[in-house]
Tab-separated table of C-alpha atoms in Angstrom:
chain	number	residue	atom	x	y	z
A	1	MET	CA	158.567	41.265	74.123
A	2	LYS	CA	161.949	41.388	75.982
A	3	ARG	CA	161.663	45.174	76.247
A	4	THR	CA	158.258	44.911	77.873
A	5	LEU	CA	159.468	42.255	80.255
A	6	LEU	CA	162.412	44.474	81.232
A	7	LEU	CA	160.163	47.430	81.821
A	8	LEU	CA	157.845	45.277	83.996
A	9	LEU	CA	160.765	43.997	86.060
A	10	LEU	CA	162.068	47.555	86.433
A	11	LEU	CA	158.667	48.688	87.604
A	12	LEU	CA	158.478	45.856	90.199
A	13	PHE	CA	161.989	46.758	91.313
A	14	LEU	CA	161.040	50.401	91.803
A	15	VAL	CA	157.842	49.408	93.737
A	16	ALA	CA	159.876	47.164	95.998
A	17	ILE	CA	162.364	49.985	96.708
A	18	TYR	CA	159.431	52.373	97.500
A	19	PHE	CA	157.849	50.024	100.039
A	20	GLY	CA	161.215	49.218	101.572
A	21	ILE	CA	162.010	52.863	102.084
A	22	THR	CA	158.542	53.572	103.472
A	23	LYS	CA	158.767	50.705	105.934
A	24	PHE	CA	162.226	51.765	107.057
A	25	ALA	CA	161.061	55.353	107.569
A	26	GLN	CA	158.051	54.156	109.670
A	27	SER	CA	160.382	52.090	111.800
A	28	LYS	CA	162.592	55.156	112.394
A	29	ASP	CA	159.749	57.453	113.199
A	30	THR	CA	158.889	56.654	116.806
A	31	SER	CA	157.288	59.954	117.693
A	32	ILE	CA	153.788	58.651	117.279
A	33	LYS	CA	152.860	55.136	118.465
A	34	LEU	CA	149.395	53.596	118.814
A	35	GLU	CA	150.181	52.466	122.359
A	36	ASP	CA	150.894	56.116	123.336
A	37	ARG	CA	147.204	56.719	122.940
A	38	GLU	CA	146.106	53.879	125.221
A	39	PHE	CA	145.327	55.844	128.358
A	40	VAL	CA	141.505	55.659	128.158
A	41	VAL	CA	139.709	53.013	130.155
A	42	ASP	CA	136.951	51.260	128.176
A	43	ASP	CA	134.621	50.447	131.138
A	44	PRO	CA	134.047	52.790	134.125
A	45	SER	CA	133.027	49.852	136.349
A	46	LYS	CA	136.576	48.541	136.144
A	47	ILE	CA	137.968	51.619	137.902
A	48	ASP	CA	138.236	51.093	141.649
A	49	ILE	CA	140.802	53.674	142.566
A	50	ILE	CA	141.731	57.098	141.087
A	51	THR	CA	144.739	59.101	142.148
A	52	VAL	CA	145.515	62.700	141.218
A	53	GLU	CA	148.976	64.144	141.951
A	54	SER	CA	150.426	67.526	141.195
A	55	ALA	CA	153.299	69.668	142.390
A	56	ALA	CA	150.971	72.240	143.944
A	57	TYR	CA	148.667	69.934	145.973
A	58	PRO	CA	148.934	66.772	147.975
A	59	MET	CA	147.847	63.575	146.275
A	60	LYS	CA	144.072	62.948	146.112
A	61	HIS	CA	143.111	59.325	146.526
A	62	PHE	CA	139.588	58.280	145.462
A	63	SER	CA	138.394	54.771	146.293
A	64	ARG	CA	135.157	53.059	145.295
A	65	GLN	CA	132.931	51.813	148.116
A	66	LYS	CA	129.676	49.936	147.903
A	67	ASN	CA	127.406	52.942	147.443
A	68	ASN	CA	129.845	55.883	147.243
A	69	TRP	CA	133.414	56.982	146.774
A	70	LEU	CA	135.857	58.078	149.532
A	71	LEU	CA	138.483	60.781	149.367
A	72	ASN	CA	141.670	59.712	151.084
A	73	ASN	CA	139.837	56.809	152.722
A	74	LYS	CA	137.978	59.251	154.991
A	75	TYR	CA	135.506	61.646	153.318
A	76	LYS	CA	132.542	60.802	151.100
A	77	VAL	CA	132.986	62.425	147.699
A	78	GLU	CA	130.328	64.464	145.897
A	79	PRO	CA	128.747	61.969	143.534
A	80	ASN	CA	128.606	64.303	140.452
A	81	ILE	CA	132.292	65.002	140.709
A	82	VAL	CA	133.231	61.346	140.545
A	83	LYS	CA	130.694	60.787	137.775
A	84	ASN	CA	132.332	63.508	135.716
A	85	MET	CA	135.828	62.113	136.344
A	86	LEU	CA	134.769	58.658	135.256
A	87	MET	CA	133.245	60.193	132.119
A	88	VAL	CA	136.555	61.870	131.243
A	89	LEU	CA	138.637	58.749	131.976
A	90	THR	CA	136.456	56.521	129.775
A	91	LYS	CA	135.117	58.761	127.042
A	92	MET	CA	137.796	61.320	126.190
A	93	ARG	CA	138.974	61.141	122.584
A	94	ILE	CA	141.812	62.684	120.504
A	95	HIS	CA	140.794	66.194	119.454
A	96	HIS	CA	144.006	66.712	117.504
A	97	ILE	CA	147.737	65.980	117.557
A	98	PRO	CA	149.741	69.053	118.432
A	99	PRO	CA	152.216	70.131	115.677
A	100	LYS	CA	155.864	69.267	116.234
A	101	ASN	CA	156.899	72.806	116.773
A	102	SER	CA	154.606	73.110	119.767
A	103	VAL	CA	155.368	69.770	121.514
A	104	SER	CA	158.275	71.074	123.474
A	105	LYS	CA	156.193	73.948	124.938
A	106	VAL	CA	153.345	71.506	125.737
A	107	LYS	CA	155.767	69.276	127.663
A	108	ASP	CA	157.356	72.166	129.538
A	109	LEU	CA	153.888	73.317	130.710
A	110	MET	CA	153.128	69.762	131.782
A	111	LYS	CA	156.172	69.881	134.063
A	112	GLU	CA	154.893	73.095	135.632
A	113	ILE	CA	151.182	72.519	136.074
A	114	GLY	CA	150.663	68.816	135.020
A	115	MET	CA	148.534	66.456	137.074
A	116	THR	CA	149.482	62.818	137.069
A	117	ILE	CA	146.343	60.730	136.998
A	118	ARG	CA	146.310	56.968	137.611
A	119	THR	CA	143.485	54.456	137.724
A	120	PHE	CA	143.537	50.995	139.272
A	121	ASP	CA	141.166	48.046	139.346
A	122	LYS	CA	140.011	46.288	142.469
A	123	ASN	CA	143.165	44.117	142.512
A	124	GLY	CA	145.494	47.125	142.396
A	125	ASN	CA	146.432	46.712	138.735
A	126	VAL	CA	147.140	49.903	136.860
A	127	LEU	CA	144.513	50.553	134.187
A	128	SER	CA	145.795	53.903	132.935
A	129	GLU	CA	148.350	56.508	133.870
A	130	PHE	CA	148.931	59.796	132.188
A	131	VAL	CA	149.789	63.471	132.719
A	132	LEU	CA	147.045	65.994	132.242
A	133	GLY	CA	148.610	69.246	131.163
A	134	GLY	CA	147.295	72.672	130.160
A	135	ASN	CA	144.366	73.484	127.962
A	136	THR	CA	144.730	74.376	124.317
A	137	GLN	CA	144.779	78.027	123.290
A	138	ALA	CA	141.193	77.715	122.094
A	139	GLU	CA	140.180	76.166	125.429
A	140	ASP	CA	138.461	73.296	123.521
A	141	ALA	CA	140.672	70.458	124.716
A	142	SER	CA	143.513	69.584	127.192
A	143	TYR	CA	146.943	68.131	126.491
A	144	CYS	CA	147.496	64.605	127.814
A	145	MET	CA	150.479	62.302	127.673
A	146	LYS	CA	150.784	58.679	128.693
A	147	ILE	CA	153.422	57.944	131.329
A	148	GLY	CA	156.589	56.829	129.526
A	149	ALA	CA	155.485	58.187	126.166
A	150	ASN	CA	156.895	61.106	124.172
A	151	GLN	CA	153.891	62.258	122.175
A	152	PRO	CA	151.214	64.441	123.799
A	153	TYR	CA	147.661	64.590	122.478
A	154	ALA	CA	144.976	67.224	122.728
A	155	MET	CA	142.016	65.337	124.356
A	156	SER	CA	138.416	66.363	124.686
A	157	ILE	CA	135.013	64.885	125.471
A	158	PRO	CA	132.673	64.207	122.492
A	159	VAL	CA	129.799	66.668	122.407
A	160	TYR	CA	131.254	68.716	125.360
A	161	ASP	CA	133.408	71.596	124.225
A	162	GLY	CA	136.089	72.607	126.658
A	163	GLY	CA	139.193	71.583	128.595
A	164	LEU	CA	139.411	68.642	131.023
A	165	ARG	CA	141.458	70.122	133.885
A	166	SER	CA	138.456	71.439	135.833
A	167	TYR	CA	137.142	67.871	136.307
A	168	PHE	CA	140.187	66.924	138.372
A	169	ASN	CA	141.453	70.274	139.687
A	170	GLN	CA	138.896	70.576	142.497
A	171	THR	CA	139.404	71.938	145.981
A	172	HIS	CA	139.049	69.769	149.048
A	173	GLU	CA	135.818	71.531	149.992
A	174	ASN	CA	134.247	70.990	146.608
A	175	LEU	CA	135.179	67.321	146.599
A	176	ILE	CA	133.401	66.487	149.899
A	177	THR	CA	129.751	65.609	149.575
A	178	LYS	CA	127.181	68.061	150.818
A	179	ILE	CA	124.699	65.314	151.634
A	180	VAL	CA	123.744	65.360	155.388
A	181	TYR	CA	121.539	62.273	155.474
A	182	ASP	CA	122.248	59.489	153.057
A	183	PHE	CA	119.390	56.993	152.755
A	184	ASP	CA	117.239	55.341	150.096
A	185	ASN	CA	114.183	57.551	149.559
A	186	GLN	CA	112.217	54.551	148.222
A	187	GLN	CA	112.194	53.178	151.801
A	188	VAL	CA	110.671	56.361	153.285
A	189	THR	CA	107.022	55.807	154.279
A	190	GLY	CA	106.466	58.997	156.187
A	191	ILE	CA	107.978	62.239	157.532
A	192	GLU	CA	107.203	63.867	160.940
A	193	MET	CA	108.125	67.346	162.158
A	194	ASN	CA	108.050	67.619	166.001
A	195	TYR	CA	108.407	70.929	167.874
A	196	ASN	CA	109.109	70.104	171.503
A	197	LYS	CA	107.921	73.499	172.817
A	198	SER	CA	104.850	73.697	170.486
A	199	LYS	CA	103.229	70.306	170.122
A	200	LYS	CA	100.302	71.897	168.337
A	201	SER	CA	102.553	73.066	165.544
A	202	SER	CA	103.974	69.564	165.003
A	203	PHE	CA	102.883	67.606	162.085
C-alpha cells in the first residue's frame, strides 16, 4: 500500500514538473504571439481611412465619402479598387507561418519593398497597421507583419489564390475613377441625343 502511494506521489510530482517546464518554455518563447496576428479588421464599414506608404512612392491616402472614396482628398477612386482593398483588409487569413530559417530573409525584403498599410475609423483611431512585404515563392500568399511585432505571417484570401501586393500597389492613373458622369441610373427617365447641325438626326 505504501509502495503504491509512493509511486502515485512520484507520478504527480513528475506531472507537476512537466507542466512547470512547459509553462516556463512558453513564457520564454515570444516569437509567436496571438496579438501579432491581430491586423485584420472585422468589419469593412468601420474603415474610414486607408493609408499606403512605401519607400518608392509617396503616401496614398484614401478617405471614405458619402458615395465614394477620395485619393489624397482630391480624386475619386475607382470603386472596384477600394472594394478589393477592403476585402483584403477584412478577409485575409493566415496561409502559413514561415519557417524560422526564412524569417530573416522575409524581414529584409520587407525593408526593401514593404508597404506600410494603416486603417483608421471615422474618429481617427487606428484599426490596424502592418507591413505588407513580398509574395511567397509559390506566389500563393504575401508576407505581412504587424507594426511592433517580430513574427511575419504568409497571408492570403480564402478561395482566391495569389499574393496581396497587387491590390495596394496601384499606379496613380489606375486608382482614379474612369467614370465621367456619376449619377443614380434609377432616376433617369429618358435620354436625348441632339445634333445642332442636323436636327433631323436628333432623337
